[in-house]
PDB file of C-alpha atoms in Angstrom:
ATOM      1  CA  ASP R   1       0.000   0.000   0.000  1.00 80.00           C
ATOM      2  CA  SER R   2       1.625   3.234  -1.195  1.00 84.00           C
ATOM      3  CA  GLY R   3      -0.485   5.499   1.015  1.00 92.00           C
ATOM      4  CA  VAL R   4      -2.036   7.226  -2.009  1.00 96.00           C
ATOM      5  CA  THR R   5      -5.785   6.727  -2.305  1.00 96.00           C
ATOM      6  CA  GLN R   6      -8.020   7.210  -5.314  1.00 97.00           C
ATOM      7  CA  THR R   7     -11.787   7.121  -5.692  1.00 97.00           C
ATOM      8  CA  PRO R   8     -13.772   5.738  -7.298  1.00 97.00           C
ATOM      9  CA  LYS R   9     -12.068   2.504  -8.317  1.00 95.00           C
ATOM     10  CA  HIS R  10     -14.303   2.050 -11.350  1.00 96.00           C
ATOM     11  CA  LEU R  11     -16.484   4.485 -13.242  1.00 97.00           C
ATOM     12  CA  ILE R  12     -18.791   3.779 -16.166  1.00 97.00           C
ATOM     13  CA  THR R  13     -20.405   6.696 -17.903  1.00 97.00           C
ATOM     14  CA  ALA R  14     -21.755   7.789 -21.261  1.00 97.00           C
ATOM     15  CA  THR R  15     -20.253   9.989 -23.967  1.00 97.00           C
ATOM     16  CA  GLY R  16     -20.771  13.681 -23.397  1.00 97.00           C
ATOM     17  CA  GLN R  17     -20.859  13.346 -19.628  1.00 97.00           C
ATOM     18  CA  ARG R  18     -18.557  14.851 -17.025  1.00 97.00           C
ATOM     19  CA  VAL R  19     -16.809  12.991 -14.203  1.00 98.00           C
ATOM     20  CA  THR R  20     -14.536  13.855 -11.302  1.00 98.00           C
ATOM     21  CA  LEU R  21     -11.744  11.626 -10.103  1.00 98.00           C
ATOM     22  CA  ARG R  22     -10.364  12.133  -6.642  1.00 98.00           C
ATOM     23  CA  CYS R  23      -6.900  11.561  -5.195  1.00 98.00           C
ATOM     24  CA  SER R  24      -5.505  11.871  -1.685  1.00 97.00           C
ATOM     25  CA  PRO R  25      -1.693  11.944  -1.554  1.00 97.00           C
ATOM     26  CA  ARG R  26       0.490  10.297   1.049  1.00 95.00           C
ATOM     27  CA  SER R  27       0.527  12.125   4.350  1.00 93.00           C
ATOM     28  CA  GLY R  28       2.829  15.124   4.057  1.00 90.00           C
ATOM     29  CA  ASP R  29       3.350  14.935   0.283  1.00 94.00           C
ATOM     30  CA  LEU R  30       2.792  18.291  -1.377  1.00 93.00           C
ATOM     31  CA  SER R  31       3.086  17.181  -5.002  1.00 93.00           C
ATOM     32  CA  VAL R  32       0.357  15.355  -6.877  1.00 95.00           C
ATOM     33  CA  TYR R  33       0.628  14.024 -10.417  1.00 94.00           C
ATOM     34  CA  TRP R  34      -2.029  12.667 -12.759  1.00 96.00           C
ATOM     35  CA  TYR R  35      -1.337  10.040 -15.410  1.00 95.00           C
ATOM     36  CA  GLN R  36      -3.484   8.383 -18.041  1.00 95.00           C
ATOM     37  CA  GLN R  37      -2.934   4.865 -19.327  1.00 92.00           C
ATOM     38  CA  SER R  38      -4.897   3.958 -22.440  1.00 89.00           C
ATOM     39  CA  LEU R  39      -4.902   0.639 -24.240  1.00 79.00           C
ATOM     40  CA  ASP R  40      -1.554  -0.043 -25.912  1.00 72.00           C
ATOM     41  CA  GLN R  41      -0.066   3.175 -24.587  1.00 79.00           C
ATOM     42  CA  GLY R  42       2.348   3.814 -21.778  1.00 81.00           C
ATOM     43  CA  LEU R  43       1.583   5.977 -18.805  1.00 89.00           C
ATOM     44  CA  GLN R  44       1.045   9.494 -20.113  1.00 91.00           C
ATOM     45  CA  PHE R  45       1.761  12.392 -17.780  1.00 90.00           C
ATOM     46  CA  LEU R  46      -1.166  14.788 -17.619  1.00 94.00           C
ATOM     47  CA  ILE R  47      -0.468  17.404 -14.979  1.00 93.00           C
ATOM     48  CA  GLN R  48       1.339  18.118 -11.705  1.00 92.00           C
ATOM     49  CA  TYR R  49       0.274  20.234  -8.752  1.00 94.00           C
ATOM     50  CA  TYR R  50       2.474  21.378  -5.927  1.00 92.00           C
ATOM     51  CA  ASN R  51       0.900  22.769  -2.762  1.00 93.00           C
ATOM     52  CA  GLY R  52      -2.152  23.960  -4.626  1.00 94.00           C
ATOM     53  CA  GLU R  53      -0.386  25.442  -7.636  1.00 94.00           C
ATOM     54  CA  GLU R  54      -0.052  23.946 -11.105  1.00 93.00           C
ATOM     55  CA  ARG R  55       3.626  23.035 -11.556  1.00 89.00           C
ATOM     56  CA  ALA R  56       3.922  21.147 -14.847  1.00 87.00           C
ATOM     57  CA  LYS R  57       1.626  20.228 -17.680  1.00 88.00           C
ATOM     58  CA  GLY R  58       1.800  17.274 -20.031  1.00 87.00           C
ATOM     59  CA  ASN R  59      -0.540  15.975 -22.707  1.00 82.00           C
ATOM     60  CA  ILE R  60      -3.704  17.105 -21.003  1.00 92.00           C
ATOM     61  CA  LEU R  61      -6.683  17.859 -23.209  1.00 94.00           C
ATOM     62  CA  GLU R  62      -8.559  21.142 -22.866  1.00 95.00           C
ATOM     63  CA  ARG R  63     -11.650  19.153 -21.849  1.00 97.00           C
ATOM     64  CA  PHE R  64      -9.716  17.992 -18.789  1.00 97.00           C
ATOM     65  CA  SER R  65      -8.834  20.102 -15.780  1.00 97.00           C
ATOM     66  CA  ALA R  66      -7.436  19.503 -12.342  1.00 97.00           C
ATOM     67  CA  GLN R  67      -6.987  21.276  -9.065  1.00 97.00           C
ATOM     68  CA  GLN R  68      -5.385  20.707  -5.690  1.00 97.00           C
ATOM     69  CA  PHE R  69      -7.189  21.827  -2.577  1.00 97.00           C
ATOM     70  CA  PRO R  70      -5.810  23.307   0.670  1.00 96.00           C
ATOM     71  CA  ASP R  71      -5.971  19.864   2.311  1.00 95.00           C
ATOM     72  CA  LEU R  72      -3.742  18.687  -0.588  1.00 96.00           C
ATOM     73  CA  HIS R  73      -6.218  16.281  -2.128  1.00 97.00           C
ATOM     74  CA  SER R  74      -6.616  16.671  -5.863  1.00 98.00           C
ATOM     75  CA  GLU R  75      -9.411  16.236  -8.350  1.00 98.00           C
ATOM     76  CA  LEU R  76      -9.219  15.545 -12.067  1.00 98.00           C
ATOM     77  CA  ASN R  77     -12.285  16.719 -13.981  1.00 98.00           C
ATOM     78  CA  LEU R  78     -13.021  15.148 -17.350  1.00 98.00           C
ATOM     79  CA  SER R  79     -15.805  16.707 -19.405  1.00 97.00           C
ATOM     80  CA  SER R  80     -17.523  16.116 -22.760  1.00 97.00           C
ATOM     81  CA  LEU R  81     -16.309  12.561 -22.490  1.00 97.00           C
ATOM     82  CA  GLU R  82     -15.496  10.606 -25.621  1.00 97.00           C
ATOM     83  CA  LEU R  83     -15.036   6.869 -26.125  1.00 95.00           C
ATOM     84  CA  GLY R  84     -11.291   7.420 -26.417  1.00 94.00           C
ATOM     85  CA  ASP R  85     -11.140   8.780 -22.881  1.00 96.00           C
ATOM     86  CA  SER R  86     -11.674   5.263 -21.555  1.00 96.00           C
ATOM     87  CA  ALA R  87      -8.496   4.534 -19.666  1.00 96.00           C
ATOM     88  CA  LEU R  88      -6.890   3.892 -16.325  1.00 95.00           C
ATOM     89  CA  TYR R  89      -6.167   7.146 -14.514  1.00 97.00           C
ATOM     90  CA  PHE R  90      -3.444   7.129 -11.889  1.00 96.00           C
ATOM     91  CA  CYS R  91      -2.550   9.666  -9.311  1.00 97.00           C
ATOM     92  CA  ALA R  92       0.891   9.771  -7.726  1.00 96.00           C
ATOM     93  CA  SER R  93       2.437  11.877  -4.996  1.00 95.00           C
ATOM     94  CA  SER R  94       5.929  12.811  -3.925  1.00 91.00           C
ATOM     95  CA  SER R  95       7.612  14.533  -1.022  1.00 86.00           C
ATOM     96  CA  ILE R  96       9.741  17.663  -1.237  1.00 73.00           C
ATOM     97  CA  ARG R  97      12.033  16.007   1.298  1.00 71.00           C
ATOM     98  CA  ASP R  98      12.783  13.184  -1.130  1.00 69.00           C
ATOM     99  CA  ARG R  99      15.752  14.504  -3.090  1.00 68.00           C
ATOM    100  CA  VAL R 100      15.293  12.017  -5.912  1.00 71.00           C
ATOM    101  CA  GLY R 101      11.579  12.812  -6.218  1.00 76.00           C
ATOM    102  CA  GLU R 102      10.270   9.268  -6.014  1.00 86.00           C
ATOM    103  CA  GLN R 103       6.607   9.114  -6.998  1.00 91.00           C
ATOM    104  CA  TYR R 104       4.180   6.802  -5.215  1.00 93.00           C
ATOM    105  CA  PHE R 105       1.179   5.644  -7.175  1.00 95.00           C
ATOM    106  CA  GLY R 106      -2.403   5.158  -6.101  1.00 96.00           C
ATOM    107  CA  PRO R 107      -4.502   2.158  -7.170  1.00 94.00           C
ATOM    108  CA  GLY R 108      -5.988   4.000 -10.131  1.00 95.00           C
ATOM    109  CA  THR R 109      -9.491   4.725 -11.389  1.00 97.00           C
ATOM    110  CA  ARG R 110     -10.687   2.751 -14.375  1.00 96.00           C
ATOM    111  CA  LEU R 111     -12.949   4.918 -16.510  1.00 97.00           C
ATOM    112  CA  THR R 112     -15.151   3.322 -19.136  1.00 97.00           C
ATOM    113  CA  VAL R 113     -17.023   5.616 -21.519  1.00 97.00           C
ATOM    114  CA  THR R 114     -19.848   3.924 -23.411  1.00 96.00           C
TER     115      THR R 114
ATOM    116  CA  ILE K   1       8.836  15.033 -27.544  1.00 57.00           C
ATOM    117  CA  LEU K   2      10.997  12.781 -25.381  1.00 68.00           C
ATOM    118  CA  ASN K   3      11.087   9.241 -26.768  1.00 83.00           C
ATOM    119  CA  VAL K   4      11.630   6.439 -24.262  1.00 91.00           C
ATOM    120  CA  GLU K   5      12.072   3.000 -25.736  1.00 93.00           C
ATOM    121  CA  GLN K   6      12.021  -0.252 -23.853  1.00 95.00           C
ATOM    122  CA  SER K   7      12.968  -3.607 -25.291  1.00 96.00           C
ATOM    123  CA  PRO K   8      11.924  -6.253 -25.612  1.00 96.00           C
ATOM    124  CA  GLN K   9       8.215  -5.484 -25.505  1.00 94.00           C
ATOM    125  CA  SER K  10       7.575  -8.855 -23.849  1.00 95.00           C
ATOM    126  CA  LEU K  11       9.602 -11.748 -22.583  1.00 95.00           C
ATOM    127  CA  HIS K  12       8.649 -15.304 -21.636  1.00 96.00           C
ATOM    128  CA  VAL K  13      11.214 -17.207 -19.586  1.00 96.00           C
ATOM    129  CA  GLN K  14      11.399 -20.335 -17.473  1.00 97.00           C
ATOM    130  CA  GLU K  15      11.756 -20.233 -13.715  1.00 97.00           C
ATOM    131  CA  GLY K  16      15.430 -19.947 -12.862  1.00 97.00           C
ATOM    132  CA  ASP K  17      16.425 -18.152 -16.075  1.00 97.00           C
ATOM    133  CA  SER K  18      18.228 -14.847 -15.800  1.00 96.00           C
ATOM    134  CA  THR K  19      17.018 -12.028 -17.973  1.00 96.00           C
ATOM    135  CA  ASN K  20      17.623  -8.395 -18.805  1.00 94.00           C
ATOM    136  CA  PHE K  21      15.739  -5.512 -20.391  1.00 94.00           C
ATOM    137  CA  THR K  22      16.853  -2.256 -21.944  1.00 97.00           C
ATOM    138  CA  CYS K  23      15.573   1.285 -21.583  1.00 96.00           C
ATOM    139  CA  SER K  24      16.803   3.923 -24.051  1.00 96.00           C
ATOM    140  CA  PHE K  25      16.227   7.623 -23.621  1.00 92.00           C
ATOM    141  CA  PRO K  26      17.587  10.909 -24.957  1.00 85.00           C
ATOM    142  CA  SER K  27      20.399  12.043 -22.683  1.00 81.00           C
ATOM    143  CA  SER K  28      19.667  15.788 -22.852  1.00 80.00           C
ATOM    144  CA  ASN K  29      17.868  17.440 -19.904  1.00 77.00           C
ATOM    145  CA  PHE K  30      18.385  14.224 -17.937  1.00 82.00           C
ATOM    146  CA  TYR K  31      17.848  14.390 -14.207  1.00 84.00           C
ATOM    147  CA  ALA K  32      17.181  10.835 -12.995  1.00 89.00           C
ATOM    148  CA  LEU K  33      16.043   7.432 -14.194  1.00 93.00           C
ATOM    149  CA  HIS K  34      13.294   5.528 -12.402  1.00 94.00           C
ATOM    150  CA  TRP K  35      12.401   1.848 -12.725  1.00 96.00           C
ATOM    151  CA  TYR K  36       8.956   0.651 -11.683  1.00 96.00           C
ATOM    152  CA  ARG K  37       7.436  -2.795 -11.370  1.00 96.00           C
ATOM    153  CA  TRP K  38       3.779  -3.027 -12.336  1.00 94.00           C
ATOM    154  CA  GLU K  39       1.819  -6.162 -11.524  1.00 93.00           C
ATOM    155  CA  THR K  40      -1.550  -6.763 -13.141  1.00 87.00           C
ATOM    156  CA  ALA K  41      -4.442  -5.133 -11.243  1.00 85.00           C
ATOM    157  CA  LYS K  42      -2.034  -3.222  -8.999  1.00 90.00           C
ATOM    158  CA  SER K  43      -0.357   0.173  -9.165  1.00 91.00           C
ATOM    159  CA  PRO K  44       3.245   0.766 -10.300  1.00 93.00           C
ATOM    160  CA  GLU K  45       5.725   0.155  -7.500  1.00 93.00           C
ATOM    161  CA  ALA K  46       9.088   1.933  -7.342  1.00 92.00           C
ATOM    162  CA  LEU K  47      12.154  -0.278  -7.764  1.00 94.00           C
ATOM    163  CA  PHE K  48      15.107   2.024  -8.291  1.00 92.00           C
ATOM    164  CA  VAL K  49      16.059   5.622  -8.877  1.00 92.00           C
ATOM    165  CA  MET K  50      19.444   6.390 -10.402  1.00 92.00           C
ATOM    166  CA  THR K  51      20.939   9.777 -11.072  1.00 88.00           C
ATOM    167  CA  LEU K  52      24.653   9.453 -11.837  1.00 87.00           C
ATOM    168  CA  ASN K  53      26.352   8.012 -14.868  1.00 88.00           C
ATOM    169  CA  GLY K  54      27.656   4.582 -13.933  1.00 89.00           C
ATOM    170  CA  ASP K  55      25.159   4.143 -11.073  1.00 89.00           C
ATOM    171  CA  GLU K  56      24.327   0.563 -10.184  1.00 93.00           C
ATOM    172  CA  LYS K  57      21.506  -0.379  -7.838  1.00 92.00           C
ATOM    173  CA  LYS K  58      20.541  -3.794  -6.467  1.00 94.00           C
ATOM    174  CA  LYS K  59      17.465  -5.109  -4.665  1.00 92.00           C
ATOM    175  CA  GLY K  60      17.559  -8.831  -4.032  1.00 94.00           C
ATOM    176  CA  ARG K  61      17.798 -10.608  -7.382  1.00 96.00           C
ATOM    177  CA  ILE K  62      17.096  -7.442  -9.361  1.00 96.00           C
ATOM    178  CA  SER K  63      19.758  -4.934 -10.329  1.00 96.00           C
ATOM    179  CA  ALA K  64      20.005  -1.959 -12.668  1.00 97.00           C
ATOM    180  CA  THR K  65      22.741   0.078 -14.336  1.00 96.00           C
ATOM    181  CA  LEU K  66      22.706   3.539 -15.847  1.00 95.00           C
ATOM    182  CA  ASN K  67      24.639   5.164 -18.686  1.00 94.00           C
ATOM    183  CA  THR K  68      23.592   8.789 -18.992  1.00 92.00           C
ATOM    184  CA  LYS K  69      26.123   9.678 -21.690  1.00 91.00           C
ATOM    185  CA  GLU K  70      24.699   7.222 -24.196  1.00 92.00           C
ATOM    186  CA  GLY K  71      21.178   7.297 -22.759  1.00 92.00           C
ATOM    187  CA  TYR K  72      20.409   3.765 -21.633  1.00 94.00           C
ATOM    188  CA  SER K  73      19.695   1.683 -18.561  1.00 96.00           C
ATOM    189  CA  TYR K  74      19.643  -2.082 -18.104  1.00 97.00           C
ATOM    190  CA  LEU K  75      17.516  -4.021 -15.645  1.00 97.00           C
ATOM    191  CA  TYR K  76      18.707  -7.528 -14.739  1.00 97.00           C
ATOM    192  CA  ILE K  77      16.799 -10.261 -12.961  1.00 97.00           C
ATOM    193  CA  LYS K  78      18.858 -13.200 -11.755  1.00 97.00           C
ATOM    194  CA  GLY K  79      17.114 -16.552 -11.388  1.00 97.00           C
ATOM    195  CA  SER K  80      13.627 -15.371 -12.361  1.00 97.00           C
ATOM    196  CA  GLN K  81      10.722 -16.581 -10.227  1.00 97.00           C
ATOM    197  CA  PRO K  82       7.006 -16.684 -11.130  1.00 96.00           C
ATOM    198  CA  GLU K  83       6.396 -13.806  -8.697  1.00 95.00           C
ATOM    199  CA  ASP K  84       8.680 -11.635 -10.854  1.00 96.00           C
ATOM    200  CA  SER K  85       6.019 -11.710 -13.582  1.00 97.00           C
ATOM    201  CA  ALA K  86       5.019  -8.095 -14.156  1.00 97.00           C
ATOM    202  CA  THR K  87       5.515  -5.172 -16.499  1.00 95.00           C
ATOM    203  CA  TYR K  88       8.758  -3.311 -15.851  1.00 97.00           C
ATOM    204  CA  LEU K  89       8.586   0.387 -16.641  1.00 96.00           C
ATOM    205  CA  CYS K  90      11.429   2.805 -16.976  1.00 95.00           C
ATOM    206  CA  ALA K  91      10.889   6.534 -16.672  1.00 93.00           C
ATOM    207  CA  PRO K  92      13.550   9.178 -17.132  1.00 91.00           C
ATOM    208  CA  ARG K  93      12.920  12.316 -15.156  1.00 86.00           C
ATOM    209  CA  VAL K  94      13.601  15.393 -17.207  1.00 76.00           C
ATOM    210  CA  SER K  95      14.214  18.978 -16.300  1.00 70.00           C
ATOM    211  CA  TYR K  96      12.344  21.663 -18.199  1.00 61.00           C
ATOM    212  CA  GLY K  97      12.583  25.230 -16.927  1.00 58.00           C
ATOM    213  CA  GLY K  98      12.838  24.261 -13.274  1.00 56.00           C
ATOM    214  CA  ALA K  99      10.125  21.566 -13.307  1.00 55.00           C
ATOM    215  CA  THR K 100      12.279  18.558 -12.512  1.00 58.00           C
ATOM    216  CA  ASN K 101       9.694  16.042 -11.455  1.00 62.00           C
ATOM    217  CA  LYS K 102       8.171  15.161 -14.785  1.00 76.00           C
ATOM    218  CA  LEU K 103       8.476  11.428 -15.460  1.00 86.00           C
ATOM    219  CA  ILE K 104       8.278  10.198 -19.042  1.00 87.00           C
ATOM    220  CA  PHE K 105       7.299   6.540 -19.025  1.00 91.00           C
ATOM    221  CA  GLY K 106       8.264   3.929 -21.573  1.00 91.00           C
ATOM    222  CA  THR K 107       5.651   1.379 -22.655  1.00 89.00           C
ATOM    223  CA  GLY K 108       7.312  -1.271 -20.530  1.00 94.00           C
ATOM    224  CA  THR K 109       8.620  -4.805 -20.852  1.00 96.00           C
ATOM    225  CA  LEU K 110       6.111  -7.493 -19.937  1.00 96.00           C
ATOM    226  CA  LEU K 111       7.859 -10.384 -18.215  1.00 97.00           C
ATOM    227  CA  ALA K 112       6.133 -13.754 -17.828  1.00 97.00           C
ATOM    228  CA  VAL K 113       7.986 -16.394 -15.815  1.00 97.00           C
ATOM    229  CA  GLN K 114       6.763 -19.949 -16.290  1.00 95.00           C
ATOM    230  CA  PRO K 115       7.093 -22.300 -13.300  1.00 93.00           C
TER     231      PRO K 115
END
């Protein structure tokens, strides 16, 4: 158990809908990262937040947005969902005290868009 | 776009065989190289982080080496066991304008160890 929690574990929704994925980092970790893993693709970095501020952005679509709250939990919002958004979404966290920046992954949320 | 290549894509070995995989990455903007082990239905689990050229890390039967000048890392598993079956991911960490925690994942090497 990495200490990173994600909810829900599974989500099934229809095209055009909007969903919110939630992540709670390890206790004390200020950085949160979101990744997407689609079929036949590696883990794709979406976005990073550090202590409430956006720190780095990857291949995140405009239909997707994220935020990190004062209690450090983060939410990834996916809107106008398309079939191709079906994927496994991981959240990871890291500590500023960890010089090498090791990232610890949550169990993931499997999103199925029908 | 940073291209991370892992080979082979998959590997089937017998219990007791030793095996190795390769991770290739562009050496510019390099900060660190992470290896993760990802079992089916679980989340990726950190194995090693290496930062210096020539680094070698070992954890039980698994070891890794790093060559930052030529942009590659090897992962070795000695005497593979069925419980080693997993996808092994490498992820260089790159530095872009001060953001040094961005991991770029390869597609992984899927290892299946037959008893």
